[in-house]
Tab-separated table of C-alpha atoms in Angstrom:
chain	number	residue	atom	x	y	z
A	735	MET	CA	91.975	229.722	-15.222
A	736	LYS	CA	88.444	228.804	-14.230
A	737	ASN	CA	87.453	227.708	-10.756
A	738	SER	CA	90.923	227.780	-9.277
A	739	ILE	CA	91.449	228.044	-5.574
A	740	ILE	CA	94.324	229.023	-3.354
A	741	ILE	CA	94.349	227.835	0.224
A	742	CYS	CA	96.787	229.702	2.418
A	743	VAL	CA	98.293	228.189	5.548
A	744	ILE	CA	100.632	230.242	7.719
A	745	PHE	CA	104.068	228.643	7.548
A	746	TYR	CA	107.479	229.452	8.925
A	747	PHE	CA	110.952	227.991	8.727
A	748	GLN	CA	112.025	227.833	12.371
A	749	SER	CA	113.127	224.367	13.406
A	750	LEU	CA	111.930	223.408	16.860
A	751	ASN	CA	114.221	221.236	18.921
A	752	ALA	CA	112.236	220.932	22.139
A	753	GLN	CA	109.309	218.595	22.623
A	754	LYS	CA	107.531	220.692	25.211
A	755	ILE	CA	106.766	224.375	25.459
A	756	PHE	CA	105.055	226.175	28.313
A	757	GLY	CA	104.296	229.702	29.322
A	758	LYS	CA	102.027	232.300	30.843
A	759	ILE	CA	99.521	234.649	29.199
A	760	VAL	CA	98.453	237.941	30.716
A	761	ASN	CA	96.655	241.143	29.726
A	762	GLU	CA	98.016	244.698	29.645
A	763	GLN	CA	97.660	245.005	33.413
A	764	LYS	CA	99.675	241.783	33.842
A	765	ALA	CA	96.607	239.946	35.096
A	766	SER	CA	96.458	236.243	34.221
A	767	LEU	CA	94.084	235.279	31.403
A	768	THR	CA	92.086	232.084	31.790
A	769	GLY	CA	90.700	229.972	28.954
A	770	VAL	CA	92.973	231.353	26.219
A	771	ASN	CA	93.363	229.049	23.226
A	772	VAL	CA	96.980	228.068	22.547
A	773	TYR	CA	97.534	225.770	19.585
A	774	PHE	CA	99.727	224.911	16.646
A	775	ASP	CA	97.992	226.035	13.467
A	776	GLY	CA	96.230	223.338	11.477
A	777	THR	CA	96.747	220.570	14.035
A	778	THR	CA	95.039	218.857	16.953
A	779	ILE	CA	97.897	219.993	19.206
A	780	GLY	CA	96.438	222.616	21.490
A	781	THR	CA	95.326	223.537	24.987
A	782	ILE	CA	93.821	226.379	27.012
A	783	THR	CA	95.339	228.377	29.835
A	784	ASP	CA	94.454	227.500	33.415
A	785	PHE	CA	93.174	229.826	36.163
A	786	ASN	CA	96.660	231.317	36.523
A	787	GLY	CA	97.123	231.889	32.777
A	788	ASN	CA	99.589	229.034	32.443
A	789	PHE	CA	99.782	226.482	29.639
A	790	SER	CA	102.005	223.647	28.455
A	791	LEU	CA	102.122	221.769	25.169
A	792	ASN	CA	103.902	218.631	24.038
A	793	TYR	CA	104.751	218.352	20.361
A	794	GLY	CA	107.049	216.596	17.911
A	795	SER	CA	110.570	217.871	17.473
A	796	LYS	CA	110.019	218.558	13.758
A	797	LEU	CA	106.802	220.558	13.965
A	798	ASN	CA	107.000	223.680	11.811
A	799	ALA	CA	103.631	225.277	12.478
A	800	VAL	CA	102.865	228.685	13.938
A	801	LEU	CA	101.857	228.824	17.589
A	802	VAL	CA	98.555	230.705	17.794
A	803	VAL	CA	97.351	232.449	20.954
A	804	SER	CA	93.708	233.454	20.686
A	805	SER	CA	90.965	234.749	22.944
A	806	VAL	CA	87.739	236.590	22.153
A	807	GLY	CA	88.132	240.314	22.730
A	808	PHE	CA	91.910	240.251	22.300
A	809	GLN	CA	94.218	240.533	19.326
A	810	THR	CA	95.416	237.117	18.183
A	811	GLU	CA	99.148	236.559	18.546
A	812	PHE	CA	101.154	234.432	16.111
A	813	ILE	CA	104.377	233.157	17.658
A	814	THR	CA	106.899	232.153	14.999
A	815	ASP	CA	110.281	232.832	16.571
A	816	LYS	CA	110.653	230.372	19.431
A	817	SER	CA	114.278	229.517	18.780
A	818	ASN	CA	115.855	227.945	21.840
A	819	LYS	CA	112.808	228.900	23.932
A	820	THR	CA	110.720	226.485	25.955
A	821	GLU	CA	109.062	229.101	28.190
A	822	LEU	CA	107.026	232.028	26.866
A	823	TYR	CA	105.527	235.122	28.487
A	824	ILE	CA	102.813	236.544	26.243
A	825	VAL	CA	100.838	239.757	26.664
A	826	LEU	CA	97.494	239.994	24.857
A	827	TYR	CA	96.068	243.387	23.950
A	828	PRO	CA	92.356	244.118	23.585
A	829	VAL	CA	90.749	244.531	20.208
A	830	ALA	CA	89.606	248.079	19.588
A	831	GLN	CA	85.845	248.183	19.914
A	832	ILE	CA	84.770	249.708	16.619
A	833	LEU	CA	81.072	249.784	15.830
A	834	LYS	CA	80.615	248.233	12.424
A	835	GLU	CA	78.972	250.531	9.933
A	836	VAL	CA	75.743	249.110	8.620
A	837	ILE	CA	75.700	249.550	4.864
A	838	VAL	CA	72.602	248.929	2.796
A	839	SER	CA	73.937	246.890	-0.094
A	840	ARG	CA	72.758	247.722	-3.595
A	841	ASP	CA	74.600	244.891	-5.303
A	842	GLY	CA	71.353	243.026	-5.862
A	843	PHE	CA	72.379	239.936	-3.897
A	844	SER	CA	70.790	238.787	-0.659
A	845	ARG	CA	72.660	237.633	2.436
A	846	GLN	CA	71.239	234.154	1.855
A	847	GLU	CA	72.845	234.058	-1.597
A	848	LYS	CA	76.186	235.211	-0.188
A	849	ILE	CA	76.095	232.644	2.629
A	850	LYS	CA	75.334	229.928	0.067
A	851	LEU	CA	78.322	231.004	-2.058
A	852	PHE	CA	80.532	231.184	1.057
A	853	ARG	CA	79.584	227.649	2.119
A	854	GLU	CA	80.341	226.321	-1.367
A	855	GLN	CA	83.715	228.065	-1.684
A	856	PHE	CA	84.810	227.633	1.931
A	857	LEU	CA	83.329	224.351	3.148
A	858	GLY	CA	83.020	222.779	-0.305
A	859	THR	CA	80.387	220.832	-2.193
A	860	THR	CA	81.706	217.316	-1.629
A	861	THR	CA	79.773	214.866	0.538
A	862	PHE	CA	81.736	215.912	3.616
A	863	GLY	CA	81.709	219.585	2.657
A	864	LYS	CA	77.918	219.641	2.447
A	865	LYS	CA	77.587	217.934	5.835
A	866	ALA	CA	79.902	220.356	7.634
A	867	THR	CA	78.172	223.247	9.387
A	868	ILE	CA	79.231	226.591	10.843
A	869	GLU	CA	77.685	227.238	14.251
A	870	ASN	CA	78.061	231.011	14.168
A	871	GLU	CA	77.247	232.018	10.590
A	872	ASP	CA	75.695	235.208	11.951
A	873	ASP	CA	79.218	236.419	12.791
A	874	ILE	CA	80.154	236.461	9.097
A	875	TYR	CA	79.586	239.658	7.169
A	876	PHE	CA	80.160	240.370	3.508
A	877	GLU	CA	81.153	243.082	1.080
A	878	TYR	CA	80.499	242.795	-2.651
A	879	ASN	CA	82.496	245.080	-4.957
A	880	LYS	CA	80.577	245.543	-8.205
A	881	LYS	CA	83.515	247.231	-9.921
A	882	SER	CA	85.821	244.230	-9.488
A	883	ASN	CA	83.100	241.538	-9.201
A	884	THR	CA	84.524	240.281	-5.921
A	885	LEU	CA	82.930	239.029	-2.736
A	886	THR	CA	84.870	239.449	0.523
A	887	ALA	CA	83.925	237.819	3.823
A	888	PHE	CA	84.953	238.831	7.353
A	889	SER	CA	84.453	237.564	10.872
A	890	GLU	CA	85.610	239.178	14.104
A	891	LYS	CA	85.141	235.880	15.938
A	892	PRO	CA	86.574	232.445	15.110
A	893	LEU	CA	84.242	230.295	13.041
A	894	ILE	CA	83.135	227.148	14.857
A	895	ILE	CA	82.886	224.391	12.256
A	896	ASN	CA	81.255	221.082	13.116
A	897	ASN	CA	82.515	218.328	10.858
A	898	ASN	CA	80.701	215.321	12.258
A	899	ALA	CA	81.499	213.201	9.217
A	900	LEU	CA	85.244	213.374	9.940
A	901	GLY	CA	84.890	213.608	13.708
A	902	TYR	CA	86.282	217.097	14.298
A	903	THR	CA	85.235	220.478	15.570
A	904	ILE	CA	87.378	223.163	13.949
A	905	ASN	CA	88.032	226.556	15.480
A	906	TYR	CA	88.885	228.612	12.388
A	907	GLU	CA	90.066	232.229	12.502
A	908	LEU	CA	89.237	233.625	9.091
A	909	LEU	CA	92.037	235.984	8.099
A	910	ASN	CA	90.990	236.444	4.493
A	911	PHE	CA	88.285	235.315	2.086
A	912	ILE	CA	87.772	236.703	-1.396
A	913	THR	CA	86.070	235.268	-4.451
A	914	HIS	CA	86.532	236.726	-7.930
A	915	PHE	CA	83.780	236.301	-10.532
A	916	TYR	CA	83.968	236.505	-14.304
A	917	LYS	CA	80.988	238.830	-14.249
A	918	LEU	CA	78.517	240.418	-11.844
A	919	SER	CA	77.333	237.218	-10.229
A	920	ILE	CA	77.049	235.321	-6.949
A	921	ARG	CA	77.020	231.838	-8.476
A	922	SER	CA	79.815	229.305	-8.047
A	923	SER	CA	79.598	228.495	-11.750
A	924	ASP	CA	80.852	232.035	-12.457
A	925	VAL	CA	83.790	231.890	-10.019
A	926	LYS	CA	87.137	232.786	-11.570
A	927	LYS	CA	89.291	232.360	-8.487
A	928	SER	CA	88.620	231.859	-4.800
A	929	TYR	CA	91.060	232.444	-1.961
A	930	TYR	CA	90.806	231.945	1.768
A	931	ALA	CA	93.355	232.028	4.560
A	932	GLY	CA	93.220	231.413	8.262
A	933	VAL	CA	94.500	229.534	11.257
A	934	SER	CA	92.723	226.523	12.656
A	935	ARG	CA	92.606	224.264	15.666
A	936	PHE	CA	91.146	220.764	15.428
A	937	GLU	CA	89.415	219.014	18.314
A	938	GLU	CA	88.585	215.357	17.831
A	939	THR	CA	84.970	214.505	18.619
A	940	ASP	CA	84.701	210.988	17.222
A	941	ASN	CA	87.218	208.284	16.308
A	942	SER	CA	84.935	205.363	15.555
A	943	SER	CA	85.954	202.918	12.833
A	944	LYS	CA	83.467	204.454	10.370
A	945	THR	CA	84.834	207.933	11.016
A	946	LEU	CA	88.428	206.744	10.590
A	947	LYS	CA	87.511	205.217	7.216
A	948	ARG	CA	85.957	208.492	6.123
A	949	ARG	CA	89.169	210.288	7.080
A	950	VAL	CA	91.142	207.925	4.870
A	951	ASN	CA	88.778	208.689	1.983
A	952	SER	CA	89.180	212.421	2.568
A	953	TYR	CA	92.984	212.142	2.675
A	954	GLN	CA	93.241	210.188	-0.565
A	955	GLY	CA	93.903	212.517	-3.475
A	956	SER	CA	94.035	215.594	-1.249
A	957	GLN	CA	96.505	218.461	-1.395
A	958	LEU	CA	97.957	217.223	1.899
A	959	GLN	CA	98.708	213.851	0.319
A	960	PHE	CA	100.112	215.522	-2.788
A	961	PHE	CA	102.674	217.590	-0.870
A	962	ARG	CA	103.674	214.539	1.168
A	963	THR	CA	104.040	212.633	-2.101
A	964	LEU	CA	106.228	215.345	-3.579
A	965	ALA	CA	108.431	215.701	-0.491
A	966	GLY	CA	108.871	211.948	-0.079
A	967	ASN	CA	109.139	211.109	-3.793
A	968	LEU	CA	106.276	208.654	-3.359
A	969	TRP	CA	104.911	208.836	-6.912
A	970	ASN	CA	103.297	205.634	-8.196
A	971	LYS	CA	100.210	204.361	-10.006
A	972	ASP	CA	98.318	203.909	-6.726
A	973	ASN	CA	99.173	207.439	-5.669
A	974	PHE	CA	99.852	210.545	-7.762
A	975	LEU	CA	101.422	210.486	-11.207
A	976	LEU	CA	102.880	213.551	-12.902
A	977	PHE	CA	102.139	214.467	-16.512
A	978	LYS	CA	103.585	217.154	-18.774
A	979	GLY	CA	101.023	217.711	-21.463
A	980	SER	CA	99.745	214.279	-22.505
A	981	PHE	CA	102.874	212.407	-21.466
A	982	GLN	CA	103.816	210.979	-18.099
A	983	ALA	CA	106.799	212.820	-16.664
A	984	ASN	CA	109.602	211.861	-14.324
A	985	PRO	CA	109.276	214.160	-11.266
A	986	LYS	CA	113.064	214.095	-10.817
A	987	ASP	CA	113.399	215.994	-14.095
A	988	PHE	CA	111.330	218.888	-12.752
A	989	PHE	CA	111.764	218.949	-8.973
A	990	THR	CA	114.986	219.069	-6.979
A	991	ILE	CA	114.536	218.155	-3.320
A	992	THR	CA	117.072	219.346	-0.765
A	993	ASP	CA	117.106	218.660	2.977
A	994	THR	CA	117.183	221.939	4.928
A	995	LEU	CA	117.112	221.399	8.686
A	996	ASP	CA	113.768	219.635	9.255
A	997	LEU	CA	112.311	220.845	5.949
A	998	LYS	CA	112.401	219.750	2.349
A	999	LYS	CA	113.314	222.559	-0.024
A	1000	ILE	CA	111.632	222.067	-3.396
A	1001	THR	CA	113.168	223.739	-6.430
A	1002	VAL	CA	110.950	223.785	-9.515
A	1003	ALA	CA	112.649	223.735	-12.930
A	1004	LYS	CA	111.458	226.694	-14.973
A	1005	GLN	CA	109.596	225.816	-18.156
A	1006	ILE	CA	110.260	228.549	-20.675
A	1007	LYS	CA	108.266	227.466	-23.686
A	1008	GLY	CA	104.695	228.709	-23.673
A	1009	LEU	CA	104.706	230.040	-20.097
A	1010	ASP	CA	106.877	233.154	-20.216
A	1011	LYS	CA	104.011	235.472	-21.161
A	1012	MET	CA	101.834	234.134	-18.334
A	1013	LYS	CA	104.592	234.501	-15.726
A	1014	PHE	CA	104.241	230.865	-14.699
A	1015	VAL	CA	107.271	228.850	-13.637
A	1016	ALA	CA	105.775	225.484	-14.542
A	1017	GLU	CA	102.479	223.669	-14.995
A	1018	PHE	CA	101.591	219.998	-14.815
A	1019	THR	CA	98.684	217.604	-14.811
A	1020	LEU	CA	98.233	215.356	-11.795
A	1021	LEU	CA	96.525	211.979	-12.036
A	1022	TYR	CA	95.482	210.251	-8.835
A	1023	LYS	CA	95.005	206.463	-9.030
A	1024	LYS	CA	94.694	206.794	-12.799
A	1025	ALA	CA	91.296	208.437	-12.405
A	1026	ASP	CA	91.134	211.834	-10.732
A	1027	GLN	CA	92.725	214.545	-12.880
A	1028	SER	CA	93.920	217.912	-11.614
A	1029	ARG	CA	96.146	220.736	-12.765
A	1030	ILE	CA	98.880	222.476	-10.810
A	1031	ILE	CA	100.645	225.729	-11.661
A	1032	PHE	CA	103.762	226.979	-9.894
A	1033	GLU	CA	104.408	230.711	-9.736
A	1034	THR	CA	107.484	230.204	-7.572
A	1035	THR	CA	110.776	228.418	-8.185
A	1036	ASN	CA	111.310	227.488	-4.527
A	1037	PHE	CA	109.145	226.472	-1.593
A	1038	TYR	CA	109.383	224.313	1.515
A	1039	ILE	CA	107.501	221.294	2.885
A	1040	ASP	CA	107.734	220.026	6.463
A	1041	GLN	CA	107.265	216.452	7.630
A	1042	PHE	CA	103.527	216.957	7.948
A	1043	GLY	CA	103.066	218.063	4.352
A	1044	ASN	CA	102.609	221.698	5.386
A	1045	ASN	CA	103.955	223.855	2.555
A	1046	SER	CA	105.084	227.432	2.174
A	1047	ASN	CA	104.200	229.776	-0.724
A	1048	SER	CA	100.594	228.589	-0.857
A	1049	GLU	CA	99.551	231.737	-2.697
A	1050	ASN	CA	102.004	230.874	-5.498
A	1051	ILE	CA	100.879	227.274	-6.033
A	1052	LEU	CA	97.554	227.080	-7.860
A	1053	PHE	CA	95.361	224.023	-8.261
A	1054	SER	CA	92.365	223.329	-10.438
A	1055	GLY	CA	90.370	220.234	-11.303
A	1056	LYS	CA	89.447	217.373	-9.003
A	1057	ILE	CA	91.836	218.284	-6.189
A	1058	ILE	CA	90.184	221.652	-5.439
A	1059	GLU	CA	86.806	220.083	-4.789
A	1060	GLN	CA	88.103	219.471	-1.279
A	1061	LYS	CA	87.939	222.535	0.934
A	1062	VAL	CA	87.558	223.059	4.682
A	1063	GLY	CA	84.788	220.445	4.869
A	1064	ASP	CA	87.339	217.815	3.830
A	1065	MET	CA	90.278	219.305	5.705
A	1066	LEU	CA	92.274	217.081	8.023
A	1067	PRO	CA	94.744	218.268	10.659
A	1068	LEU	CA	98.313	218.580	9.429
A	1069	ASN	CA	99.422	215.946	11.915
A	1070	TYR	CA	96.929	213.406	10.520
A	1071	GLY	CA	98.593	210.008	10.231
A	1072	ILE	CA	101.852	211.261	11.779
A	1073	ASN	CA	102.987	209.610	14.983
């Protein structure tokens, strides 16, 4: 499947009943750590620790995002099991200082070419994607495997992304980035599949009326809107429509939605004919506002969606077409539009 992309968001199934969580963060010697980032992945809900290493966060009772604790020089902690806890005591451990080996690459591609490919596959080539910038591109390093025709990107520090068009600065910890090519190439036109994963914190920098309108434009037809459409059964001609082959399909014939705590469990009906050899569960065409066409393939029979539109099993839900043009440069926080 050409030019497909998988975007992975860390997701867990723990229902949170409290609306406030607080705690203290220390190092191995039990000394308080100041200025540590504490945030819910993919949202604007975050803070930093004070001089005594203390923090507190208010959040909605149905938030199902991972709590990320991050500070330069320390291993990032991902807190998923907070059941019945409103107070946390977190110890951060230092990152082992390993001198990176400098390898003279003989793949024939320059760093400039790799950065260009990274921007296209990570930030995107839409209007907003092209305007977004990464402050610390020098912290990104690459490895190209000529045997598998894959480009991998790494960063030991969070990427600082300035998205002035949408009014956000994004602190993005890149956990994984790999692009597969059909042949020995560094061009986006030869991309077979691209995958990136990470955790992100959004900080609002502008909420003018023009910026808010641009956010609406970015949301329309996005994957975030699609998963909210699916979970809420909000299909209509001014939103997403589902097609099987050339014919419009009734989503109720293919998706069973079950309430599970604060999540929606989605069960996908397996389509046997024509897909068994490819190990797909189901595939559909999506049409947004009768214009933008995309394709979606499910490699899982079950996944979950929370009230924000955050979904599990991202690696098993593949998109292609119009909807994958939006990448990090068009990304909105998961709590966008949610009171």
